[in-house]
Coordinates of C-alpha atoms and ligand atoms in Angstrom, one line a residue:
M1 CA -29.4 74.5 139.6
P2 CA -30.0 77.2 142.3
S3 CA -28.8 80.8 141.4
L4 CA -27.7 82.9 144.0
S5 CA -27.8 86.6 143.6
F6 CA -26.5 89.1 146.3
P7 CA -28.5 92.4 146.7
P8 CA -26.8 95.4 145.1
L9 CA -24.4 97.0 147.5
E10 CA -25.0 100.9 147.0
P11 CA -22.0 103.2 147.8
G12 CA -22.5 103.7 151.6
D13 CA -24.4 100.5 152.3
F14 CA -24.8 99.6 155.9
A15 CA -23.4 96.1 155.3
L16 CA -20.1 97.6 153.9
K17 CA -20.1 100.2 156.7
L18 CA -20.3 97.3 159.1
T19 CA -17.3 95.4 157.6
V20 CA -15.1 98.3 156.4
P21 CA -15.6 100.6 159.4
V22 CA -12.5 102.8 158.9
R23 CA -13.5 104.0 155.6
V24 CA -17.1 105.1 156.6
L25 CA -16.0 108.6 156.2
E26 CA -14.8 108.1 152.6
M27 CA -18.4 107.3 151.4
T28 CA -19.4 111.1 151.7
Q29 CA -16.2 112.7 150.5
T30 CA -15.4 114.5 147.4
I31 CA -12.5 113.3 145.3
D32 CA -10.6 116.6 146.1
D33 CA -11.1 115.7 150.0
L34 CA -9.9 112.2 149.2
I35 CA -6.8 113.2 147.1
A36 CA -6.0 116.1 149.8
R37 CA -6.2 113.6 152.6
A38 CA -4.2 110.7 150.6
Q39 CA -1.4 113.2 149.9
S40 CA -1.0 114.0 153.5
E41 CA 0.4 110.3 154.0
P42 CA 3.2 108.5 152.4
A43 CA 2.5 106.1 149.4
P44 CA -0.9 107.6 148.8
L45 CA -2.0 106.0 145.3
L46 CA -3.3 102.8 146.7
P47 CA -5.4 104.2 149.5
L48 CA -6.8 107.0 147.2
L49 CA -7.9 104.4 144.5
H50 CA -9.4 102.0 147.2
G51 CA -11.2 105.1 148.8
I52 CA -12.7 106.0 145.4
H53 CA -13.4 102.4 144.3
E54 CA -15.3 101.6 147.4
R55 CA -17.2 105.0 147.5
D56 CA -18.0 104.8 143.7
G57 CA -18.0 101.1 143.3
Y58 CA -15.7 101.2 140.5
L59 CA -12.8 103.7 139.0
S60 CA -14.4 106.0 136.5
D61 CA -12.5 107.9 133.8
E62 CA -13.4 110.8 135.6
A63 CA -12.1 109.9 138.9
L64 CA -8.8 108.4 137.4
C65 CA -8.3 111.7 135.5
A66 CA -8.8 113.7 138.8
V67 CA -6.4 111.2 140.5
A68 CA -3.8 111.7 137.7
K69 CA -4.0 115.6 138.1
G70 CA -4.0 115.6 141.9
L71 CA -0.9 113.2 142.4
R72 CA 0.9 114.5 139.2
I73 CA 1.0 110.9 137.5
P74 CA 0.8 110.8 133.7
I75 CA -2.5 109.8 132.7
A76 CA -1.3 107.0 130.5
D77 CA 0.7 105.5 133.3
L78 CA -2.1 105.6 135.8
F79 CA -4.2 103.7 133.4
G80 CA -1.8 101.3 132.8
T81 CA -1.1 100.6 136.3
V82 CA -4.7 100.5 137.4
T83 CA -5.8 98.0 134.8
F84 CA -2.7 95.8 135.5
Y85 CA -4.3 95.0 139.0
H86 CA -7.3 92.3 138.8
H87 CA -9.7 93.8 141.5
F88 CA -9.8 97.4 140.4
A89 CA -13.3 97.6 138.6
R90 CA -13.6 99.9 135.7
V91 CA -17.4 99.3 135.3
E92 CA -20.2 100.4 137.7
H93 CA -20.9 98.1 140.6
G94 CA -17.7 96.1 139.8
F95 CA -16.5 96.6 143.4
T96 CA -19.2 94.6 144.7
A97 CA -19.5 91.8 142.0
P98 CA -18.6 88.5 143.5
R99 CA -15.2 86.9 142.6
I100 CA -15.1 83.2 143.6
C101 CA -11.6 81.5 144.2
D102 CA -10.7 79.3 141.3
G103 CA -7.3 78.1 142.9
P104 CA -5.9 74.6 142.8
V105 CA -7.7 73.3 146.0
C106 CA -11.0 75.2 145.3
R107 CA -11.0 73.4 142.0
L108 CA -10.9 70.2 143.8
S109 CA -13.9 71.6 146.0
G110 CA -16.1 72.5 143.0
S111 CA -15.4 76.1 142.4
Q112 CA -16.3 75.7 138.7
G113 CA -19.8 74.7 139.8
L114 CA -20.0 77.6 142.2
L115 CA -19.0 79.9 139.6
A116 CA -21.9 78.8 137.4
Q117 CA -24.5 79.2 140.4
V118 CA -23.8 82.7 141.6
E119 CA -25.1 85.3 139.5
G120 CA -22.6 87.9 137.9
A121 CA -19.7 86.0 139.6
T122 CA -16.2 85.9 137.8
S123 CA -13.1 83.8 138.9
M124 CA -10.1 85.0 140.9
P125 CA -6.8 83.1 141.4
C126 CA -6.2 81.4 144.9
S127 CA -7.2 83.8 147.5
G128 CA -5.4 82.3 150.5
R129 CA -8.0 80.5 152.2
C130 CA -7.4 76.8 151.3
D131 CA -8.3 75.8 154.9
D132 CA -12.0 77.0 154.2
P133 CA -14.7 76.1 151.9
I134 CA -14.7 78.0 148.6
P135 CA -14.3 81.9 149.4
V136 CA -16.4 84.3 147.5
L137 CA -15.1 87.9 147.8
R138 CA -17.8 90.6 147.5
G139 CA -16.7 94.1 148.1
G140 CA -15.3 94.4 151.7
Q141 CA -16.5 90.9 152.8
T142 CA -15.5 87.4 152.4
F143 CA -18.1 84.6 152.1
V144 CA -17.2 80.8 152.2
G145 CA -19.3 77.7 151.1
L146 CA -19.4 74.9 148.8
S147 CA -22.6 75.8 147.4
A148 CA -24.7 79.2 146.5
D149 CA -27.3 78.6 149.1
A150 CA -24.7 78.0 151.8
L151 CA -22.4 81.1 151.7
E152 CA -21.5 82.2 155.0
T153 CA -19.1 84.7 156.7
R154 CA -16.5 82.6 158.9
S155 CA -13.4 83.8 160.8
T156 CA -10.1 82.5 160.1
P157 CA -9.5 79.0 161.4
L158 CA -7.0 78.9 164.3
P159 CA -3.9 76.6 163.6
P160 CA -4.7 73.0 164.7
A161 CA -3.0 72.3 168.2
P162 CA 0.5 70.3 167.6
P163 CA 1.2 67.0 169.0
T164 CA 1.8 67.0 172.7
G165 CA 5.4 68.2 173.7
T166 CA 6.1 70.1 170.4
E167 CA 7.3 73.6 171.1
Q168 CA 6.5 76.4 168.9
C169 CA 7.5 79.9 168.1
V170 CA 5.1 82.0 166.1
F171 CA 2.1 79.8 167.1
R172 CA 3.2 79.5 170.8
H173 CA 0.4 81.9 172.2
I174 CA -1.8 82.0 169.2
R175 CA -4.5 79.9 170.6
D176 CA -4.8 81.9 173.9
A177 CA -8.0 83.8 174.5
D178 CA -8.2 87.4 173.6
R179 CA -4.8 87.1 171.8
K180 CA -6.1 89.8 169.1
T181 CA -6.4 92.3 171.9
L182 CA -3.6 94.6 173.3
E183 CA -4.5 93.2 176.6
G184 CA -4.7 89.8 175.8
Y185 CA -1.3 89.9 173.8
R186 CA 0.4 91.6 176.7
S187 CA -1.0 89.1 179.3
T188 CA 1.6 86.4 178.0
G189 CA 4.5 89.0 177.8
G190 CA 3.4 90.8 174.5
Y191 CA 5.6 94.0 173.7
T192 CA 8.1 93.1 176.6
A193 CA 10.8 92.3 173.8
L194 CA 10.1 95.9 172.3
E195 CA 10.3 97.3 175.5
K196 CA 13.3 95.4 176.4
A197 CA 15.2 96.5 173.0
V198 CA 14.3 100.3 173.3
T199 CA 15.0 100.7 176.8
S200 CA 18.1 98.4 177.4
M201 CA 19.7 97.2 174.1
T202 CA 21.2 98.8 171.1
P203 CA 20.1 98.3 167.4
E204 CA 23.3 96.1 167.2
D205 CA 22.3 94.0 170.1
V206 CA 19.0 93.3 168.6
I207 CA 20.6 92.4 165.1
A208 CA 23.2 90.1 167.1
A209 CA 20.4 88.3 168.5
V210 CA 18.7 87.7 165.4
E211 CA 21.8 86.8 163.6
A212 CA 22.6 84.1 166.4
S213 CA 19.1 82.6 166.0
E214 CA 20.0 81.8 162.3
L215 CA 16.4 83.1 161.4
A216 CA 16.0 83.3 157.8
G217 CA 13.4 84.7 155.6
R218 CA 10.0 82.7 155.6
G219 CA 8.7 84.4 152.5
G220 CA 10.2 82.3 150.0
A221 CA 13.9 83.2 149.4
G222 CA 15.2 82.1 152.7
F223 CA 17.6 85.1 153.2
P224 CA 19.3 85.5 156.7
T225 CA 17.2 88.2 158.4
G226 CA 19.9 89.4 160.6
R227 CA 22.2 89.9 157.7
K228 CA 19.5 92.0 155.7
W229 CA 18.8 94.3 158.7
R230 CA 22.7 94.9 159.3
A231 CA 22.8 95.9 155.5
V232 CA 20.0 98.3 156.1
Q233 CA 21.5 99.7 159.2
D234 CA 24.9 100.0 157.4
A235 CA 23.5 101.7 154.5
Q236 CA 23.7 105.5 153.6
G237 CA 20.8 107.6 153.5
G238 CA 17.1 107.8 154.9
P239 CA 14.7 107.7 156.2
K240 CA 15.2 104.1 156.2
T241 CA 12.1 102.0 155.8
V242 CA 10.7 98.5 156.9
V243 CA 8.1 96.9 154.7
C244 CA 6.2 93.8 156.0
N245 CA 5.3 91.5 152.9
A246 CA 1.6 90.3 153.6
D247 CA 0.9 89.8 149.9
E248 CA 0.5 85.9 150.2
G249 CA -0.2 85.6 146.8
E250 CA 1.3 81.9 146.5
P251 CA -1.5 79.6 145.7
G252 CA -1.7 77.1 148.8
C253 CA -0.1 79.6 151.2
F254 CA -2.5 81.2 153.9
K255 CA -0.3 81.3 157.0
D256 CA 0.2 85.1 157.0
R257 CA -3.5 85.6 157.4
A258 CA -3.6 83.2 160.3
L259 CA -0.8 85.1 162.1
M260 CA -2.4 88.6 161.3
D261 CA -5.8 87.6 162.1
H262 CA -5.1 85.8 165.4
D263 CA -1.9 87.6 166.6
P264 CA -1.7 91.0 164.9
H265 CA 0.2 92.7 167.7
A266 CA 3.0 90.1 167.3
V267 CA 3.4 91.1 163.6
L268 CA 3.3 94.7 164.6
E269 CA 5.9 94.1 167.4
G270 CA 8.2 92.2 164.9
M271 CA 7.8 95.3 162.5
A272 CA 8.8 97.7 165.3
L273 CA 11.7 95.7 166.4
A274 CA 12.8 95.7 162.7
C275 CA 12.4 99.4 162.7
F276 CA 14.4 100.0 165.8
A277 CA 17.4 97.6 164.5
T278 CA 17.6 99.1 161.2
G279 CA 16.9 102.7 162.2
A280 CA 13.7 103.1 160.4
P281 CA 11.0 105.6 161.7
R282 CA 8.4 104.1 159.2
A283 CA 7.1 101.0 158.2
F284 CA 4.5 99.7 155.5
L285 CA 2.5 96.6 155.7
Y286 CA 1.5 95.6 152.3
L287 CA -1.5 93.5 152.4
R288 CA -3.1 91.5 149.8
Y289 CA -6.5 92.8 148.5
E290 CA -8.2 89.5 149.2
Y291 CA -7.9 90.0 152.9
P292 CA -10.4 92.9 153.8
E293 CA -11.3 91.8 157.2
T294 CA -7.7 91.6 158.1
E295 CA -7.2 95.0 157.2
C296 CA -9.8 96.4 159.8
L297 CA -8.4 94.1 162.3
L298 CA -4.8 95.5 161.9
E299 CA -6.0 99.0 161.8
D300 CA -7.7 98.5 165.1
A301 CA -4.4 96.8 166.5
I302 CA -2.4 99.8 165.3
R303 CA -4.6 102.2 166.9
E304 CA -4.6 100.3 170.2
A305 CA -0.8 100.0 170.1
E306 CA -0.4 103.8 169.5
G307 CA -2.8 104.6 172.1
A308 CA -0.8 102.8 174.5
G309 CA 2.6 104.6 173.5
L310 CA 3.9 101.3 171.9
L311 CA 3.9 102.8 168.4
G312 CA 3.9 106.3 166.8
Q313 CA 5.9 109.3 168.1
D314 CA 8.0 108.8 171.0
V315 CA 7.7 104.9 171.6
L316 CA 7.7 104.1 175.2
G317 CA 9.0 107.6 176.1
T318 CA 12.3 107.0 174.4
G319 CA 12.2 109.5 171.6
H320 CA 11.9 106.7 168.9
T321 CA 9.3 107.2 166.2
I322 CA 7.8 104.1 164.6
R323 CA 4.9 104.7 162.4
I324 CA 3.2 101.8 160.6
H325 CA 1.1 102.2 157.7
I326 CA -1.2 99.7 156.1
R327 CA -1.3 99.7 152.3
R328 CA -3.7 97.3 150.6
G329 CA -2.8 95.7 147.3
A330 CA -5.5 95.3 144.4
G331 CA -4.8 91.8 143.1
A332 CA -1.4 90.8 141.4
Y333 CA 0.6 87.9 142.5
I334 CA 3.8 89.6 141.3
C335 CA 3.3 92.5 143.9
G336 CA 4.6 89.8 146.6
E337 CA 7.9 89.9 144.8
E338 CA 9.8 92.6 146.8
T339 CA 10.8 94.9 144.2
S340 CA 7.3 94.8 142.3
L341 CA 5.8 95.6 145.7
L342 CA 8.0 98.6 146.1
N343 CA 6.9 99.9 142.8
S344 CA 3.4 99.2 144.0
L345 CA 3.8 101.1 147.0
E346 CA 5.3 103.9 145.1
G347 CA 2.3 104.2 142.8
K348 CA 4.5 102.9 139.8
H349 CA 3.6 100.1 137.5
P350 CA 4.2 97.0 139.5
F351 CA 7.0 95.3 137.3
P352 CA 9.8 93.8 139.3
R353 CA 13.0 96.1 139.4
N354 CA 16.5 95.1 138.0
R355 CA 18.9 94.1 140.7
P356 CA 21.4 95.4 141.9
P357 CA 20.8 97.9 143.6
Y358 CA 19.0 95.7 146.1
P359 CA 16.2 97.2 148.4
V360 CA 18.6 97.2 151.5
T361 CA 20.4 100.2 149.8
E362 CA 17.8 101.5 147.5
G363 CA 14.4 100.4 148.2
Y364 CA 11.3 102.4 149.0
E365 CA 11.7 105.8 147.2
G366 CA 15.3 105.0 146.9
T367 CA 15.9 104.5 150.8
P368 CA 17.5 101.7 152.5
T369 CA 14.6 99.2 153.1
A370 CA 14.2 95.9 154.9
V371 CA 11.3 93.8 153.1
N372 CA 10.4 90.9 155.4
N373 CA 7.4 88.5 155.5
V374 CA 4.8 88.4 158.2
E375 CA 6.1 85.2 159.6
T376 CA 9.8 86.3 159.7
L377 CA 8.7 89.4 161.5
A378 CA 6.5 87.5 164.1
A379 CA 9.2 85.2 164.8
V380 CA 11.3 88.0 166.3
P381 CA 9.7 89.0 169.6
P382 CA 9.8 85.3 170.9
I383 CA 13.4 85.2 169.6
L384 CA 14.4 88.2 171.8
I385 CA 12.4 87.1 174.9
H386 CA 13.6 83.3 174.8
G387 CA 17.0 83.8 173.1
A388 CA 18.9 82.7 170.0
D389 CA 19.8 79.2 171.6
W390 CA 16.2 78.5 172.3
Y391 CA 15.1 79.2 168.5
R392 CA 18.0 77.3 167.1
G393 CA 17.0 74.4 169.2
L394 CA 13.5 74.4 167.9
G395 CA 14.7 72.7 164.6
L396 CA 15.5 68.8 164.4
G397 CA 19.0 67.7 163.8
D398 CA 21.3 70.4 162.5
H399 CA 18.4 72.7 161.4
S400 CA 17.4 75.9 163.4
G401 CA 14.0 77.0 164.2
T402 CA 10.5 76.4 162.8
K403 CA 8.5 77.0 159.8
V404 CA 4.7 77.4 159.3
I405 CA 3.4 74.8 156.7
S406 CA 0.1 75.7 155.1
L407 CA -1.3 72.2 154.4
S408 CA -4.1 71.9 152.0
G409 CA -6.0 69.5 149.4
D410 CA -6.7 66.0 149.9
V411 CA -5.7 65.9 153.5
H412 CA -7.9 65.0 156.5
A413 CA -6.9 68.2 158.5
P414 CA -5.9 71.0 156.4
G415 CA -4.6 73.9 158.2
N416 CA -1.5 75.8 159.3
Y417 CA 1.1 73.7 161.2
E418 CA 4.4 75.1 162.8
V419 CA 6.8 72.6 162.3
P420 CA 10.4 72.0 163.6
I421 CA 12.4 72.5 160.4
G422 CA 13.7 68.9 159.4
L423 CA 10.3 67.2 160.3
P424 CA 9.8 64.4 157.8
L425 CA 6.8 65.4 155.4
R426 CA 5.2 62.1 156.0
T427 CA 5.2 62.8 159.7
L428 CA 3.2 66.1 159.1
I429 CA 0.7 64.7 156.8
V430 CA -0.2 61.5 158.4
E431 CA 0.5 61.9 162.3
W432 CA -0.2 65.7 162.5
A433 CA -2.9 66.2 159.8
G434 CA -4.5 62.7 160.2
G435 CA -3.5 61.5 156.7
T436 CA -5.4 61.7 153.4
R437 CA -9.2 62.1 153.3
A438 CA -11.0 58.8 153.1
G439 CA -7.7 56.8 153.5
K440 CA -6.7 57.4 150.0
V441 CA -3.0 57.0 148.7
I442 CA -0.9 60.2 148.1
Q443 CA -0.1 60.6 144.5
A444 CA 1.9 63.9 144.8
V445 CA 2.3 67.2 146.8
T446 CA 3.3 70.6 145.6
M447 CA 5.8 72.6 147.4
A448 CA 6.6 76.3 148.0
G449 CA 2.7 76.6 147.1
L450 CA 3.1 76.0 143.3
S451 CA 6.5 77.4 142.8
G452 CA 8.4 74.3 143.8
G453 CA 6.6 72.1 141.4
F454 CA 5.6 68.5 142.4
L455 CA 7.1 65.9 144.7
A456 CA 5.9 62.3 144.4
G457 CA 6.9 58.8 144.9
D458 CA 10.1 58.0 147.1
D459 CA 10.6 62.0 147.2
L460 CA 7.8 62.0 149.5
D461 CA 10.1 60.7 152.0
V462 CA 11.8 64.1 152.3
T463 CA 12.3 66.2 155.2
L464 CA 10.6 69.7 155.7
D465 CA 14.2 71.8 155.4
E466 CA 15.7 73.5 152.2
P467 CA 18.6 71.1 151.7
S468 CA 16.4 68.2 151.7
I469 CA 13.9 69.3 149.4
R470 CA 16.4 71.1 147.1
S471 CA 18.3 67.7 146.5
R472 CA 15.1 66.4 144.9
G473 CA 14.8 69.6 142.6
S474 CA 12.1 71.5 144.5
M475 CA 12.2 73.9 147.4
L476 CA 10.3 74.5 150.7
G477 CA 9.8 78.4 149.7
A478 CA 6.9 80.0 151.7
G479 CA 5.7 76.5 152.9
G480 CA 2.6 75.8 151.2
I481 CA 1.9 72.2 150.4
M482 CA -1.1 70.8 148.5
V483 CA -1.8 67.3 148.5
F484 CA -3.4 65.3 145.7
D485 CA -4.4 61.8 146.2
T486 CA -4.5 59.0 143.5
T487 CA -8.0 60.0 142.1
R488 CA -6.5 63.3 140.7
D489 CA -5.5 63.9 137.1
M490 CA -2.0 65.4 137.4
I491 CA -1.9 66.6 134.0
D492 CA -4.7 68.7 134.8
V493 CA -3.5 69.9 138.1
A494 CA 0.0 70.9 136.2
R495 CA -2.2 72.8 133.5
M496 CA -4.0 74.7 136.1
A497 CA -0.7 75.6 137.9
M498 CA 0.9 76.9 134.6
E499 CA -2.1 78.6 133.7
F500 CA -1.8 80.6 137.1
F501 CA 1.8 81.6 136.2
A502 CA 0.7 82.6 132.7
H503 CA -2.1 84.7 134.2
E504 CA 0.2 86.0 136.8
S505 CA 3.4 86.8 134.5
C506 CA 3.8 90.4 134.5
G507 CA 4.9 90.5 131.0
K508 CA 8.0 92.4 131.4
C509 CA 10.3 89.8 130.0
F510 CA 9.3 87.7 127.1
P511 CA 10.9 84.2 128.1
C512 CA 8.4 84.1 131.2
R513 CA 5.5 85.8 129.3
I514 CA 5.6 83.6 126.2
G515 CA 7.1 80.6 128.0
T516 CA 4.3 80.3 130.6
Q517 CA 1.8 80.7 127.8
R518 CA 3.5 78.0 125.7
L519 CA 3.7 75.5 128.5
T520 CA 0.1 76.1 129.4
E521 CA -0.9 75.1 125.8
R522 CA 1.2 72.1 125.8
L523 CA -0.4 70.8 129.2
A524 CA -3.8 71.8 127.8
G525 CA -3.2 69.6 124.7
E526 CA -2.9 72.5 122.3
G527 CA -0.4 72.3 119.5
G528 CA 3.3 71.3 119.8
P529 CA 4.8 68.1 118.5
D530 CA 2.9 64.8 118.3
D531 CA 6.0 63.0 118.8
I532 CA 6.7 62.4 122.5
V533 CA 10.4 62.9 122.2
A534 CA 10.1 66.0 120.3
W535 CA 7.1 67.1 122.6
L536 CA 9.6 66.5 125.7
D537 CA 12.5 68.5 124.0
E538 CA 10.4 71.2 123.3
V539 CA 9.0 71.5 126.9
A540 CA 12.4 71.0 128.3
D541 CA 14.0 73.7 126.3
L542 CA 11.1 76.3 126.9
G543 CA 11.8 75.5 130.9
H544 CA 15.5 75.8 130.4
T545 CA 15.3 79.1 128.5
M546 CA 12.9 80.5 131.3
K547 CA 15.0 79.3 134.2
E548 CA 18.1 80.9 132.7
T549 CA 16.8 84.3 131.4
S550 CA 13.5 85.2 133.3
A551 CA 14.1 88.2 135.3
C552 CA 12.4 87.3 138.5
G553 CA 11.5 84.1 140.6
L554 CA 8.3 83.7 138.9
G555 CA 9.7 82.8 135.4
Q556 CA 12.3 80.9 137.0
A557 CA 10.3 78.6 139.2
A558 CA 7.3 78.1 136.6
P559 CA 9.1 75.4 134.8
L560 CA 9.5 73.2 138.1
I561 CA 5.9 72.4 137.3
T562 CA 6.6 70.6 133.8
E563 CA 10.0 69.2 135.0
S564 CA 8.5 67.5 138.0
L565 CA 5.5 66.3 136.2
V566 CA 7.8 64.8 133.5
R567 CA 10.1 63.2 136.0
Y568 CA 7.3 61.6 138.2
F569 CA 4.4 60.9 135.6
P570 CA 6.3 59.9 132.4
D571 CA 3.2 57.4 131.5
A572 CA 0.7 60.1 132.0
V573 CA 2.6 62.7 129.9
R574 CA 3.0 60.1 127.2
K575 CA -0.8 59.3 127.2
H576 CA -1.4 62.9 127.1
V577 CA 0.7 63.9 124.0
S578 CA -0.7 61.0 122.3
E579 CA -4.2 62.1 122.6
T580 CA -3.7 65.5 121.8
D581 CA -5.7 66.7 119.1
R582 CA -4.0 68.8 116.4
Ligands
FMN1 C1 7.0 86.0 142.3 C2 7.2 86.2 143.7 C3 6.0 86.3 144.5 C4 6.6 86.6 145.8 N1 5.4 86.5 146.7 C5 5.9 86.7 148.0 C6 4.9 86.9 149.0 O1 3.6 87.0 148.8 N2 5.1 87.1 150.4 C7 6.3 87.1 150.8 O2 6.8 87.4 152.0 N3 7.4 87.1 150.0 C8 7.0 86.9 148.6 N4 8.1 86.8 147.6 C9 9.7 86.9 148.2 C10 10.0 88.4 148.4 O3 10.5 88.6 147.1 C11 11.1 88.6 149.3 O4 12.0 87.6 149.2 C12 10.6 88.4 150.9 O5 9.4 89.2 151.0 C13 11.8 88.7 151.8 O6 11.2 88.5 153.1 P1 12.0 87.4 154.0 O7 13.4 87.4 153.9 O8 11.3 87.6 155.5 O9 11.3 86.0 153.5 C14 7.9 86.5 146.3 C15 8.9 86.4 145.4 C16 8.5 86.1 144.1 C17 9.5 86.0 143.1
SF4_2 S1 10.0 86.6 135.1 FE1 7.8 86.8 134.5 S2 6.9 87.8 136.2 FE2 9.1 88.1 136.4 S3 9.7 90.1 135.6 FE3 9.9 88.4 133.9 S4 8.0 88.4 133.0 FE4 7.5 89.4 135.0

């Protein structure tokens, strides 16, 4: 078997400078310089830790002590927080040690074999590139490939073109040439929505238009966007804050990366409109660690927009200030949950917060905060330009608007598809994406990435809208759908899914912390009753307790995996229980 070893990257290495240009200066800065610079910006902890991590190749005890002193964080709290994240290395050269995606789709592509081939590599949970070969993250660079001798860098795939006659919202212009640049974006009306808003509309007008469009959150929970913005606008206190949630940690979801990489200004314009509507002078884009190239791209886009007077102080000469800051996570699925994300931004341990109070009244540093997903925000500029009726009319039947579905797994053309809400799932898979690979039969799909569990059998006749999917005990969520054909072992897929939830449970509440572990063991054939009725009772009981008593969506959603497995594959479950070694 070939063994690939990357040459060691030294701090300040040329390759690193090429891929992380914004941080070149940090390579030569002292910790005191880094701390002083970080303190001059809001939410300083994460950028400071990243600066040191990249400069030194790891976070040493000495560096953490200096950070704790400089930012006045109790040292035990800082160690606890840093070690919670998967990607902060505490050993030398850890930053540049290869991490290989071992998510459900990469497993199908042979990630376990690749892990064995690449020297010094460790696995990472789904890294949001399910439409690419297996990703290998190394320092500030992502490679993709199926074998160690075929790893290459590759830009994010463009969303496949939809069938003729399909009208889109967020992907309407994404395939246009030069769309990434300010000039390219402006050539098809980019930033005219912001211009219109700040020069001839009131914040109330913007909120009314978003409410009338019936746009609902595309990050998973589906909360009405206009209502959220109104609550922030109405809330007392400030300065108000907008947060773009670009954590995209749900396995099987990779739509936000496509939007940010190919249409960064649309996301920034959506954020600026959210700031104007809610009265927020500042915004953060919280980006998942596994998208290092995206960070550079967004930094460039912000610089371009600020240079053109579209962001920053005195937006378009109107006196409005809209400052957008990028903050990169460090590897933790729970940081996508909005209150964990806020704790992470604030430099605290990223546990979810108890609610109420909700972020709309007490969010970032206790100020009223609108947290919105990338796709939600990118939909706002076209809605303001084309109107609420236009957006509502994009849906099928009674449904309003569109949803981007990240489709992956055993499907001929994996990718991001913006579909009218209400489109039949089979139409998406068969007509839009060319059906399954090699014409095999679909055995099951996951919904909401992994959080919606499986759909199979007659329930594959569902339409892509929440009411239809919820009536089958699942959810559309952020729109990740992984397809598994009949050659796949669904018990194994379910075990991988539960292993992910157990790995990512933040551990704050015990039904989730222990429940995800126990369910993983049962799916792995470890322990538990050997009688099928008792086994099913125990698994149902664990799931019921988790759903009723877990503090956040992770622990509430994880049991959908076992529930749907038992519902659709009772014979396979029975066989699994009878074959378990005890
Ligand atoms: C465990 C967990 C992970 C989540 N991950 C994400 C995520 O990666 N991106 C996202 O936008 N929302 C995520 N959410 C939902 C957010 O908490 C929040 O509802 C969303 O960012 C609000 O934006 P929206 O209204 O535009 O959808 C997650 C929720 C949970 C419970
Ligand atoms: S449900 Fe799980 S992930 Fe959520 S707070 Fe509890 S332990 Fe943490």
